[in-house]
Amino acid sequence: MDLPPFLLDQWTARFASASPPIACNLASSTGPGWTLRELAALGDSPLDLTDTPLGYSSAEGSRALRAAIAALHGADPDWVVVTTGGSEALSLLFCVLEQPGASIALPDPGYPAYAAMAMAWRLDAQPYRLAREAGYVQSADAVLSAVGERTAAVVVNTPHNPTGSVMKRDELSRLATELSGRGIPLIVDEVFHPIYFGSAQPSAADIDNVVVVGDMSKALSLPGLRLGWIIDRDAERRARLIGARSYFAISHSPLLERLAAHALANAPAILGRAQAVADANLAALEAMVARSEGRMAWVRPAGGTTAFPWFTDGRDSRRLCDAAARQGVLVVPGDCFGRPDHVRIGFASQVGGLDHALEIVGSLV
């Protein structure tokens, strides 16, 4: 099967070995990075991995890791299935949900891999629109408008990539209840939870008929661990997920599982740093948009690590993105998300040098 080009990945890969190198990466959707030394030093005593057996883990993940993931979401460890990043989590879910003629309701705009992965599992992508003119608000009614007799599942991403919008708790609960009556599970992608600006909200893992997807890459800022998870209270579907994973991946690395469990044991330090950087950098980004004097507009993110401003004159953003990259600043052209007049800016990974980078971007607006 020929999948559509992954424009987002192609764009970032194009500059991975740029010469001179990119000085400020605002294409990243993660929080501030960590080294192995810094991560191992967190907590009361440094982590020592030298006694880790380099064998297989269980397909669902070690009990210690599943308990740590469950604690982050207020869930039962038995509901957790460990995966190789959020991507495998979605692939596993789409695999067990696949049936002839079925479709998946997906946000538009949204993370491009959703639709490609649905296609890979022969599921039709049925988009529901997040309207710019409505502030990209995520509502149960907008999602339900895309649900039909062939819908096998619904995906909600909150906080949302690329816009930073958040679906309120009461809307999530109402949507999950409405879908439950139709026998349709609600998949809530929470990879940017719990980074919020203003009112925070708990994980959706405790809501009936919700399957949560999470990972270590975004809010937890550790993409190199390649570790994600599914939280699903449906025991029958969970058994199918574990069975599928036994074929796909056998297990995760026990070395990386121990690192992830250690990171989650110290989640307040990791998430606190990410939140502080995101708060400060979001304020700087807001000031840049204000300085554009109306040439650029945006919906201020309510959560997550990405923003999705746009040119008010409707111009294509790729020229700006190319020009910024030549000056050492990487941002993502909106056509990677089907919105050429937008630009996605990741504002939580850069600890220093942001002001200068935003001056460069602002000068090109």
Short mmCIF file of the C-alpha atoms (twelve columns), coordinates in Angstrom:
data_MODEL
# 
_entry.id   MODEL 
# 
loop_
_atom_site.group_PDB 
_atom_site.id 
_atom_site.type_symbol 
_atom_site.label_atom_id 
_atom_site.label_alt_id 
_atom_site.label_comp_id 
_atom_site.label_asym_id 
_atom_site.label_seq_id 
_atom_site.Cartn_x 
_atom_site.Cartn_y 
_atom_site.Cartn_z 
_atom_site.pdbx_PDB_model_num 
ATOM 1   C CA . MET A 1   0.000   0.000   0.000  1 
ATOM 2   C CA . ASP A 2   1.290   3.481   -0.900 1 
ATOM 3   C CA . LEU A 3   0.761   5.879   1.992  1 
ATOM 4   C CA . PRO A 4   0.644   9.639   1.381  1 
ATOM 5   C CA . PRO A 5   3.926   11.529  1.902  1 
ATOM 6   C CA . PHE A 6   4.487   12.431  5.554  1 
ATOM 7   C CA . LEU A 7   5.177   16.102  4.847  1 
ATOM 8   C CA . LEU A 8   5.831   16.989  8.479  1 
ATOM 9   C CA . ASP A 9   8.500   14.325  8.860  1 
ATOM 10  C CA . GLN A 10  10.008  15.179  5.481  1 
ATOM 11  C CA . TRP A 11  10.270  18.835  6.451  1 
ATOM 12  C CA . THR A 12  12.061  18.209  9.751  1 
ATOM 13  C CA . ALA A 13  14.317  15.512  8.245  1 
ATOM 14  C CA . ARG A 14  15.375  17.929  5.513  1 
ATOM 15  C CA . PHE A 15  17.103  20.120  8.094  1 
ATOM 16  C CA . ALA A 16  18.386  17.422  10.483 1 
ATOM 17  C CA . SER A 17  21.886  17.727  9.005  1 
ATOM 18  C CA . ALA A 18  21.721  21.334  7.814  1 
ATOM 19  C CA . SER A 19  24.996  23.198  7.454  1 
ATOM 20  C CA . PRO A 20  25.225  25.464  9.291  1 
ATOM 21  C CA . PRO A 21  23.008  23.586  11.751 1 
ATOM 22  C CA . ILE A 22  19.621  24.869  12.878 1 
ATOM 23  C CA . ALA A 23  20.218  27.052  15.932 1 
ATOM 24  C CA . CYS A 24  16.621  27.235  17.180 1 
ATOM 25  C CA . ASN A 25  14.243  24.347  16.527 1 
ATOM 26  C CA . LEU A 26  10.673  25.638  16.768 1 
ATOM 27  C CA . ALA A 27  9.471   22.705  14.657 1 
ATOM 28  C CA . SER A 28  9.708   20.390  17.655 1 
ATOM 29  C CA . SER A 29  6.491   19.577  19.523 1 
ATOM 30  C CA . THR A 30  8.252   18.265  22.631 1 
ATOM 31  C CA . GLY A 31  9.174   19.969  25.880 1 
ATOM 32  C CA . PRO A 32  12.775  20.807  26.844 1 
ATOM 33  C CA . GLY A 33  15.186  17.928  26.316 1 
ATOM 34  C CA . TRP A 34  17.023  15.755  28.821 1 
ATOM 35  C CA . THR A 35  20.280  13.826  28.685 1 
ATOM 36  C CA . LEU A 36  20.597  10.332  30.109 1 
ATOM 37  C CA . ARG A 37  22.869  11.699  32.833 1 
ATOM 38  C CA . GLU A 38  20.324  14.350  33.845 1 
ATOM 39  C CA . LEU A 39  17.445  11.879  33.834 1 
ATOM 40  C CA . ALA A 40  19.305  9.240   35.853 1 
ATOM 41  C CA . ALA A 41  20.269  11.843  38.475 1 
ATOM 42  C CA . LEU A 42  16.650  12.725  39.286 1 
ATOM 43  C CA . GLY A 43  15.263  11.581  42.617 1 
ATOM 44  C CA . ASP A 44  16.823  10.619  45.927 1 
ATOM 45  C CA . SER A 45  19.454  8.332   44.404 1 
ATOM 46  C CA . PRO A 46  20.899  8.104   40.880 1 
ATOM 47  C CA . LEU A 47  19.482  5.378   38.648 1 
ATOM 48  C CA . ASP A 48  21.875  2.500   37.986 1 
ATOM 49  C CA . LEU A 49  20.965  0.453   34.922 1 
ATOM 50  C CA . THR A 50  23.971  -1.866  34.915 1 
ATOM 51  C CA . ASP A 51  22.065  -4.762  36.521 1 
ATOM 52  C CA . THR A 52  19.190  -4.640  34.005 1 
ATOM 53  C CA . PRO A 53  18.685  -8.040  32.300 1 
ATOM 54  C CA . LEU A 54  18.744  -7.478  28.536 1 
ATOM 55  C CA . GLY A 55  16.028  -9.983  27.737 1 
ATOM 56  C CA . TYR A 56  12.398  -9.590  26.717 1 
ATOM 57  C CA . SER A 57  9.802   -7.718  28.693 1 
ATOM 58  C CA . SER A 58  6.162   -8.788  28.638 1 
ATOM 59  C CA . ALA A 59  4.052   -7.695  25.690 1 
ATOM 60  C CA . GLU A 60  1.910   -5.441  27.895 1 
ATOM 61  C CA . GLY A 61  4.949   -3.945  29.676 1 
ATOM 62  C CA . SER A 62  6.451   -4.457  33.107 1 
ATOM 63  C CA . ARG A 63  4.177   -4.165  36.123 1 
ATOM 64  C CA . ALA A 64  6.339   -1.363  37.582 1 
ATOM 65  C CA . LEU A 65  6.064   0.723   34.425 1 
ATOM 66  C CA . ARG A 66  2.333   0.140   34.031 1 
ATOM 67  C CA . ALA A 67  1.793   1.189   37.646 1 
ATOM 68  C CA . ALA A 68  3.774   4.395   37.054 1 
ATOM 69  C CA . ILE A 69  1.756   5.194   33.906 1 
ATOM 70  C CA . ALA A 70  -1.492  4.469   35.718 1 
ATOM 71  C CA . ALA A 71  -0.526  6.825   38.551 1 
ATOM 72  C CA . LEU A 72  0.025   9.650   36.069 1 
ATOM 73  C CA . HIS A 73  -3.518  9.218   34.722 1 
ATOM 74  C CA . GLY A 74  -5.374  8.136   37.857 1 
ATOM 75  C CA . ALA A 75  -6.072  4.723   36.317 1 
ATOM 76  C CA . ASP A 76  -5.756  1.029   37.199 1 
ATOM 77  C CA . PRO A 77  -2.395  -0.530  36.187 1 
ATOM 78  C CA . ASP A 78  -4.291  -3.493  34.722 1 
ATOM 79  C CA . TRP A 79  -5.797  -1.152  32.114 1 
ATOM 80  C CA . VAL A 80  -2.359  -0.169  30.728 1 
ATOM 81  C CA . VAL A 81  -0.661  -1.613  27.643 1 
ATOM 82  C CA . VAL A 82  2.851   -0.303  26.925 1 
ATOM 83  C CA . THR A 83  3.678   0.495   23.286 1 
ATOM 84  C CA . THR A 84  6.550   1.759   21.152 1 
ATOM 85  C CA . GLY A 85  5.533   5.403   21.227 1 
ATOM 86  C CA . GLY A 86  2.090   6.845   20.612 1 
ATOM 87  C CA . SER A 87  2.335   5.773   16.956 1 
ATOM 88  C CA . GLU A 88  2.266   2.069   17.778 1 
ATOM 89  C CA . ALA A 89  -0.556  2.716   20.243 1 
ATOM 90  C CA . LEU A 90  -2.698  4.161   17.434 1 
ATOM 91  C CA . SER A 91  -1.670  1.415   15.008 1 
ATOM 92  C CA . LEU A 92  -2.675  -1.287  17.495 1 
ATOM 93  C CA . LEU A 93  -6.023  0.352   18.166 1 
ATOM 94  C CA . PHE A 94  -6.793  0.800   14.477 1 
ATOM 95  C CA . CYS A 95  -5.744  -2.810  13.872 1 
ATOM 96  C CA . VAL A 96  -8.195  -4.281  16.393 1 
ATOM 97  C CA . LEU A 97  -10.959 -1.900  15.278 1 
ATOM 98  C CA . GLU A 98  -10.523 -2.645  11.556 1 
ATOM 99  C CA . GLN A 99  -13.585 -4.145  9.871  1 
ATOM 100 C CA . PRO A 100 -14.875 -4.070  6.279  1 
ATOM 101 C CA . GLY A 101 -16.168 -0.637  5.300  1 
ATOM 102 C CA . ALA A 102 -15.505 0.961   8.710  1 
ATOM 103 C CA . SER A 103 -14.378 4.547   9.267  1 
ATOM 104 C CA . ILE A 104 -12.619 6.557   11.957 1 
ATOM 105 C CA . ALA A 105 -13.698 10.099  12.849 1 
ATOM 106 C CA . LEU A 106 -10.602 12.331  13.033 1 
ATOM 107 C CA . PRO A 107 -9.935  16.037  13.774 1 
ATOM 108 C CA . ASP A 108 -9.242  18.410  10.876 1 
ATOM 109 C CA . PRO A 109 -6.722  19.965  11.148 1 
ATOM 110 C CA . GLY A 110 -4.963  17.214  13.025 1 
ATOM 111 C CA . TYR A 111 -1.810  15.178  13.354 1 
ATOM 112 C CA . PRO A 112 -1.199  13.833  9.808  1 
ATOM 113 C CA . ALA A 113 -0.364  10.293  10.950 1 
ATOM 114 C CA . TYR A 114 -3.963  9.703   12.067 1 
ATOM 115 C CA . ALA A 115 -5.351  9.583   8.542  1 
ATOM 116 C CA . ALA A 116 -2.352  7.712   7.094  1 
ATOM 117 C CA . MET A 117 -2.533  5.060   9.791  1 
ATOM 118 C CA . ALA A 118 -6.269  4.679   9.289  1 
ATOM 119 C CA . MET A 119 -5.612  4.162   5.577  1 
ATOM 120 C CA . ALA A 120 -2.962  1.549   6.374  1 
ATOM 121 C CA . TRP A 121 -5.584  -0.456  8.272  1 
ATOM 122 C CA . ARG A 122 -8.204  0.050   5.545  1 
ATOM 123 C CA . LEU A 123 -10.296 2.405   7.619  1 
ATOM 124 C CA . ASP A 124 -11.845 5.432   5.945  1 
ATOM 125 C CA . ALA A 125 -10.894 8.748   7.559  1 
ATOM 126 C CA . GLN A 126 -14.002 10.796  8.329  1 
ATOM 127 C CA . PRO A 127 -12.874 14.318  9.310  1 
ATOM 128 C CA . TYR A 128 -14.683 16.587  11.709 1 
ATOM 129 C CA . ARG A 129 -13.776 20.237  11.426 1 
ATOM 130 C CA . LEU A 130 -12.160 22.361  14.111 1 
ATOM 131 C CA . ALA A 131 -13.250 25.792  12.906 1 
ATOM 132 C CA . ARG A 132 -10.755 28.634  13.020 1 
ATOM 133 C CA . GLU A 133 -13.562 31.186  13.107 1 
ATOM 134 C CA . ALA A 134 -14.853 29.479  16.273 1 
ATOM 135 C CA . GLY A 135 -11.435 29.561  17.949 1 
ATOM 136 C CA . TYR A 136 -10.721 25.897  17.156 1 
ATOM 137 C CA . VAL A 137 -13.086 24.966  19.977 1 
ATOM 138 C CA . GLN A 138 -13.506 21.207  20.353 1 
ATOM 139 C CA . SER A 139 -17.170 20.391  20.927 1 
ATOM 140 C CA . ALA A 140 -19.054 17.114  21.233 1 
ATOM 141 C CA . ASP A 141 -21.590 18.258  18.647 1 
ATOM 142 C CA . ALA A 142 -18.912 18.952  16.004 1 
ATOM 143 C CA . VAL A 143 -17.452 15.484  16.534 1 
ATOM 144 C CA . LEU A 144 -20.837 13.758  16.481 1 
ATOM 145 C CA . SER A 145 -21.633 15.399  13.134 1 
ATOM 146 C CA . ALA A 146 -18.995 13.135  11.559 1 
ATOM 147 C CA . VAL A 147 -20.262 9.926   13.179 1 
ATOM 148 C CA . GLY A 148 -22.320 7.520   11.111 1 
ATOM 149 C CA . GLU A 149 -23.372 3.881   10.923 1 
ATOM 150 C CA . ARG A 150 -19.908 2.808   9.697  1 
ATOM 151 C CA . THR A 151 -17.943 4.627   12.420 1 
ATOM 152 C CA . ALA A 152 -15.723 2.193   14.333 1 
ATOM 153 C CA . ALA A 153 -14.107 4.778   16.643 1 
ATOM 154 C CA . VAL A 154 -13.634 8.488   17.232 1 
ATOM 155 C CA . VAL A 155 -10.285 10.189  17.912 1 
ATOM 156 C CA . VAL A 156 -10.041 13.370  19.983 1 
ATOM 157 C CA . ASN A 157 -6.656  15.009  20.552 1 
ATOM 158 C CA . THR A 158 -6.598  17.208  23.663 1 
ATOM 159 C CA . PRO A 159 -4.505  19.286  24.092 1 
ATOM 160 C CA . HIS A 160 -4.559  19.426  20.322 1 
ATOM 161 C CA . ASN A 161 -1.734  19.354  17.792 1 
ATOM 162 C CA . PRO A 162 -1.308  21.787  16.041 1 
ATOM 163 C CA . THR A 163 -3.756  24.355  17.486 1 
ATOM 164 C CA . GLY A 164 -3.364  23.862  21.243 1 
ATOM 165 C CA . SER A 165 -7.144  23.736  21.783 1 
ATOM 166 C CA . VAL A 166 -8.519  21.697  24.683 1 
ATOM 167 C CA . MET A 167 -11.799 19.787  24.873 1 
ATOM 168 C CA . LYS A 168 -13.439 20.600  28.186 1 
ATOM 169 C CA . ARG A 169 -14.099 17.767  30.593 1 
ATOM 170 C CA . ASP A 170 -17.894 18.013  30.403 1 
ATOM 171 C CA . GLU A 171 -17.762 17.899  26.587 1 
ATOM 172 C CA . LEU A 172 -15.528 14.809  26.685 1 
ATOM 173 C CA . SER A 173 -17.883 13.090  29.123 1 
ATOM 174 C CA . ARG A 174 -20.953 13.930  27.028 1 
ATOM 175 C CA . LEU A 175 -19.247 12.738  23.844 1 
ATOM 176 C CA . ALA A 176 -18.136 9.468   25.459 1 
ATOM 177 C CA . THR A 177 -21.674 8.828   26.715 1 
ATOM 178 C CA . GLU A 178 -23.274 9.577   23.339 1 
ATOM 179 C CA . LEU A 179 -20.813 7.269   21.579 1 
ATOM 180 C CA . SER A 180 -21.269 4.521   24.149 1 
ATOM 181 C CA . GLY A 181 -24.957 4.360   23.264 1 
ATOM 182 C CA . ARG A 182 -23.912 3.632   19.673 1 
ATOM 183 C CA . GLY A 183 -21.248 1.080   20.627 1 
ATOM 184 C CA . ILE A 184 -18.386 3.359   19.484 1 
ATOM 185 C CA . PRO A 185 -15.244 3.831   21.630 1 
ATOM 186 C CA . LEU A 186 -13.749 7.308   22.109 1 
ATOM 187 C CA . ILE A 187 -9.959  7.390   21.721 1 
ATOM 188 C CA . VAL A 188 -8.480  10.397  23.534 1 
ATOM 189 C CA . ASP A 189 -4.910  11.232  22.492 1 
ATOM 190 C CA . GLU A 190 -3.364  12.825  25.587 1 
ATOM 191 C CA . VAL A 191 0.298   13.013  24.595 1 
ATOM 192 C CA . PHE A 192 0.362   16.730  25.542 1 
ATOM 193 C CA . HIS A 193 -1.406  16.220  28.893 1 
ATOM 194 C CA . PRO A 194 -0.909  17.746  31.497 1 
ATOM 195 C CA . ILE A 195 0.495   20.958  29.950 1 
ATOM 196 C CA . TYR A 196 -2.263  23.586  30.270 1 
ATOM 197 C CA . PHE A 197 -2.449  27.375  30.361 1 
ATOM 198 C CA . GLY A 198 -5.101  28.611  32.743 1 
ATOM 199 C CA . SER A 199 -7.540  25.924  33.838 1 
ATOM 200 C CA . ALA A 200 -6.016  22.454  33.946 1 
ATOM 201 C CA . GLN A 201 -8.063  19.271  33.790 1 
ATOM 202 C CA . PRO A 202 -7.527  15.647  34.780 1 
ATOM 203 C CA . SER A 203 -6.877  12.810  32.392 1 
ATOM 204 C CA . ALA A 204 -9.900  11.346  30.623 1 
ATOM 205 C CA . ALA A 205 -8.809  7.834   31.635 1 
ATOM 206 C CA . ASP A 206 -11.509 7.622   34.320 1 
ATOM 207 C CA . ILE A 207 -14.370 8.390   31.901 1 
ATOM 208 C CA . ASP A 208 -16.436 5.398   30.785 1 
ATOM 209 C CA . ASN A 209 -16.025 4.421   27.108 1 
ATOM 210 C CA . VAL A 210 -12.718 6.313   26.798 1 
ATOM 211 C CA . VAL A 211 -9.457  4.764   25.599 1 
ATOM 212 C CA . VAL A 212 -6.473  7.003   26.380 1 
ATOM 213 C CA . VAL A 213 -3.284  7.155   24.315 1 
ATOM 214 C CA . GLY A 214 -0.187  8.730   25.875 1 
ATOM 215 C CA . ASP A 215 3.576   8.733   25.488 1 
ATOM 216 C CA . MET A 216 6.896   9.900   26.915 1 
ATOM 217 C CA . SER A 217 7.669   12.145  23.930 1 
ATOM 218 C CA . LYS A 218 5.612   15.317  24.228 1 
ATOM 219 C CA . ALA A 219 4.736   16.688  27.684 1 
ATOM 220 C CA . LEU A 220 7.298   14.367  29.290 1 
ATOM 221 C CA . SER A 221 9.950   15.534  26.799 1 
ATOM 222 C CA . LEU A 222 11.691  12.159  26.326 1 
ATOM 223 C CA . PRO A 223 11.074  11.169  22.680 1 
ATOM 224 C CA . GLY A 224 14.265  9.101   22.549 1 
ATOM 225 C CA . LEU A 225 12.731  6.499   24.853 1 
ATOM 226 C CA . ARG A 226 10.206  5.658   22.096 1 
ATOM 227 C CA . LEU A 227 7.670   4.632   24.705 1 
ATOM 228 C CA . GLY A 228 3.915   5.118   24.752 1 
ATOM 229 C CA . TRP A 229 0.811   3.465   26.136 1 
ATOM 230 C CA . ILE A 230 -2.857  2.646   25.805 1 
ATOM 231 C CA . ILE A 231 -5.192  2.833   28.803 1 
ATOM 232 C CA . ASP A 232 -8.275  0.737   28.100 1 
ATOM 233 C CA . ARG A 233 -10.639 -0.628  30.743 1 
ATOM 234 C CA . ASP A 234 -12.295 -2.990  28.214 1 
ATOM 235 C CA . ALA A 235 -10.662 -6.323  29.123 1 
ATOM 236 C CA . GLU A 236 -11.623 -8.109  25.899 1 
ATOM 237 C CA . ARG A 237 -10.256 -5.381  23.631 1 
ATOM 238 C CA . ARG A 238 -7.170  -5.063  25.831 1 
ATOM 239 C CA . ALA A 239 -6.444  -8.764  25.386 1 
ATOM 240 C CA . ARG A 240 -6.671  -8.300  21.624 1 
ATOM 241 C CA . LEU A 241 -4.289  -5.339  21.805 1 
ATOM 242 C CA . ILE A 242 -1.749  -7.369  23.791 1 
ATOM 243 C CA . GLY A 243 -2.111  -10.275 21.364 1 
ATOM 244 C CA . ALA A 244 -1.504  -7.989  18.391 1 
ATOM 245 C CA . ARG A 245 1.494   -6.409  20.067 1 
ATOM 246 C CA . SER A 246 2.984   -9.848  20.680 1 
ATOM 247 C CA . TYR A 247 3.154   -10.196 16.892 1 
ATOM 248 C CA . PHE A 248 4.151   -6.620  16.045 1 
ATOM 249 C CA . ALA A 249 6.872   -5.903  18.586 1 
ATOM 250 C CA . ILE A 250 7.060   -8.876  21.017 1 
ATOM 251 C CA . SER A 251 7.920   -6.426  23.798 1 
ATOM 252 C CA . HIS A 252 9.619   -3.160  24.583 1 
ATOM 253 C CA . SER A 253 13.228  -2.899  25.731 1 
ATOM 254 C CA . PRO A 254 13.534  -3.595  29.488 1 
ATOM 255 C CA . LEU A 255 16.310  -0.993  29.597 1 
ATOM 256 C CA . LEU A 256 14.041  1.723   28.222 1 
ATOM 257 C CA . GLU A 257 11.177  0.555   30.432 1 
ATOM 258 C CA . ARG A 258 13.321  1.078   33.529 1 
ATOM 259 C CA . LEU A 259 14.305  4.541   32.317 1 
ATOM 260 C CA . ALA A 260 10.666  5.384   31.673 1 
ATOM 261 C CA . ALA A 261 9.558   4.123   35.097 1 
ATOM 262 C CA . HIS A 262 12.281  6.237   36.707 1 
ATOM 263 C CA . ALA A 263 11.189  9.278   34.700 1 
ATOM 264 C CA . LEU A 264 7.553   8.794   35.706 1 
ATOM 265 C CA . ALA A 265 8.561   8.421   39.351 1 
ATOM 266 C CA . ASN A 266 10.062  11.894  38.940 1 
ATOM 267 C CA . ALA A 267 7.304   13.261  36.721 1 
ATOM 268 C CA . PRO A 268 6.728   16.396  38.849 1 
ATOM 269 C CA . ALA A 269 10.281  17.595  38.110 1 
ATOM 270 C CA . ILE A 270 10.059  16.789  34.388 1 
ATOM 271 C CA . LEU A 271 6.578   18.231  33.897 1 
ATOM 272 C CA . GLY A 272 7.324   21.245  36.096 1 
ATOM 273 C CA . ARG A 273 10.278  22.172  33.905 1 
ATOM 274 C CA . ALA A 274 8.238   21.685  30.727 1 
ATOM 275 C CA . GLN A 275 5.380   23.811  32.075 1 
ATOM 276 C CA . ALA A 276 7.729   26.618  33.147 1 
ATOM 277 C CA . VAL A 277 9.445   26.754  29.749 1 
ATOM 278 C CA . ALA A 278 6.107   26.576  27.931 1 
ATOM 279 C CA . ASP A 279 4.616   29.380  30.058 1 
ATOM 280 C CA . ALA A 280 7.549   31.732  29.454 1 
ATOM 281 C CA . ASN A 281 7.880   30.952  25.750 1 
ATOM 282 C CA . LEU A 282 4.147   31.247  25.101 1 
ATOM 283 C CA . ALA A 283 4.271   34.790  26.452 1 
ATOM 284 C CA . ALA A 284 7.141   35.589  24.068 1 
ATOM 285 C CA . LEU A 285 5.205   34.089  21.161 1 
ATOM 286 C CA . GLU A 286 2.131   36.122  22.068 1 
ATOM 287 C CA . ALA A 287 4.260   39.274  21.966 1 
ATOM 288 C CA . MET A 288 5.567   38.354  18.489 1 
ATOM 289 C CA . VAL A 289 2.037   37.947  17.129 1 
ATOM 290 C CA . ALA A 290 1.092   41.329  18.638 1 
ATOM 291 C CA . ARG A 291 4.107   42.966  16.976 1 
ATOM 292 C CA . SER A 292 2.959   41.735  13.560 1 
ATOM 293 C CA . GLU A 293 0.338   44.527  13.592 1 
ATOM 294 C CA . GLY A 294 -2.385  42.341  12.179 1 
ATOM 295 C CA . ARG A 295 -0.358  40.574  9.485  1 
ATOM 296 C CA . MET A 296 -0.466  37.416  11.604 1 
ATOM 297 C CA . ALA A 297 -3.332  36.163  13.795 1 
ATOM 298 C CA . TRP A 298 -3.748  33.200  16.095 1 
ATOM 299 C CA . VAL A 299 -5.861  31.385  18.645 1 
ATOM 300 C CA . ARG A 300 -3.856  31.342  21.857 1 
ATOM 301 C CA . PRO A 301 -3.238  27.699  22.869 1 
ATOM 302 C CA . ALA A 302 -5.097  26.462  25.948 1 
ATOM 303 C CA . GLY A 303 -2.674  23.579  26.384 1 
ATOM 304 C CA . GLY A 304 0.133   21.561  24.832 1 
ATOM 305 C CA . THR A 305 3.339   22.765  23.232 1 
ATOM 306 C CA . THR A 306 2.305   23.972  19.757 1 
ATOM 307 C CA . ALA A 307 0.609   27.034  18.283 1 
ATOM 308 C CA . PHE A 308 -0.899  27.481  14.817 1 
ATOM 309 C CA . PRO A 309 -0.896  31.159  13.775 1 
ATOM 310 C CA . TRP A 310 -1.825  32.209  10.258 1 
ATOM 311 C CA . PHE A 311 -1.247  35.005  7.736  1 
ATOM 312 C CA . THR A 312 -4.290  37.245  7.550  1 
ATOM 313 C CA . ASP A 313 -3.651  37.950  3.860  1 
ATOM 314 C CA . GLY A 314 -3.866  34.207  3.106  1 
ATOM 315 C CA . ARG A 315 -0.353  33.821  1.732  1 
ATOM 316 C CA . ASP A 316 1.411   30.436  1.699  1 
ATOM 317 C CA . SER A 317 3.762   30.131  4.688  1 
ATOM 318 C CA . ARG A 318 6.365   27.880  3.072  1 
ATOM 319 C CA . ARG A 319 8.384   30.810  1.752  1 
ATOM 320 C CA . LEU A 320 8.672   32.256  5.275  1 
ATOM 321 C CA . CYS A 321 9.602   28.830  6.673  1 
ATOM 322 C CA . ASP A 322 12.350  28.391  4.064  1 
ATOM 323 C CA . ALA A 323 13.696  31.870  4.757  1 
ATOM 324 C CA . ALA A 324 13.658  31.332  8.517  1 
ATOM 325 C CA . ALA A 325 15.507  28.016  8.144  1 
ATOM 326 C CA . ARG A 326 18.247  29.739  6.147  1 
ATOM 327 C CA . GLN A 327 18.701  31.995  9.176  1 
ATOM 328 C CA . GLY A 328 18.850  29.067  11.596 1 
ATOM 329 C CA . VAL A 329 15.240  28.961  12.835 1 
ATOM 330 C CA . LEU A 330 13.035  25.980  12.029 1 
ATOM 331 C CA . VAL A 331 9.240   26.269  12.019 1 
ATOM 332 C CA . VAL A 332 6.711   24.063  10.211 1 
ATOM 333 C CA . PRO A 333 4.816   25.210  7.098  1 
ATOM 334 C CA . GLY A 334 1.076   24.868  7.468  1 
ATOM 335 C CA . ASP A 335 0.684   22.754  4.344  1 
ATOM 336 C CA . CYS A 336 2.006   19.849  6.459  1 
ATOM 337 C CA . PHE A 337 -1.390  20.064  8.182  1 
ATOM 338 C CA . GLY A 338 -3.441  20.970  5.119  1 
ATOM 339 C CA . ARG A 339 -3.467  24.700  5.981  1 
ATOM 340 C CA . PRO A 340 -0.910  26.488  3.727  1 
ATOM 341 C CA . ASP A 341 -1.574  29.937  5.214  1 
ATOM 342 C CA . HIS A 342 -0.671  28.733  8.732  1 
ATOM 343 C CA . VAL A 343 2.622   27.963  10.423 1 
ATOM 344 C CA . ARG A 344 3.078   25.558  13.317 1 
ATOM 345 C CA . ILE A 345 5.393   26.770  16.049 1 
ATOM 346 C CA . GLY A 346 6.596   24.463  18.808 1 
ATOM 347 C CA . PHE A 347 7.353   26.729  21.734 1 
ATOM 348 C CA . ALA A 348 8.274   24.426  24.645 1 
ATOM 349 C CA . SER A 349 11.533  22.737  23.634 1 
ATOM 350 C CA . GLN A 350 13.722  25.842  23.358 1 
ATOM 351 C CA . VAL A 351 15.216  26.846  26.722 1 
ATOM 352 C CA . GLY A 352 17.360  29.712  25.404 1 
ATOM 353 C CA . GLY A 353 17.603  31.892  22.321 1 
ATOM 354 C CA . LEU A 354 13.872  32.118  21.716 1 
ATOM 355 C CA . ASP A 355 13.648  35.903  21.664 1 
ATOM 356 C CA . HIS A 356 16.218  36.156  18.871 1 
ATOM 357 C CA . ALA A 357 14.499  33.353  16.923 1 
ATOM 358 C CA . LEU A 358 11.125  35.063  17.179 1 
ATOM 359 C CA . GLU A 359 12.692  38.333  16.014 1 
ATOM 360 C CA . ILE A 360 13.833  36.499  12.879 1 
ATOM 361 C CA . VAL A 361 10.405  34.962  12.282 1 
ATOM 362 C CA . GLY A 362 8.693   38.263  13.016 1 
ATOM 363 C CA . SER A 363 10.875  40.118  10.539 1 
ATOM 364 C CA . LEU A 364 9.679   37.779  7.795  1 
ATOM 365 C CA . VAL A 365 5.951   38.130  8.496  1 
# 
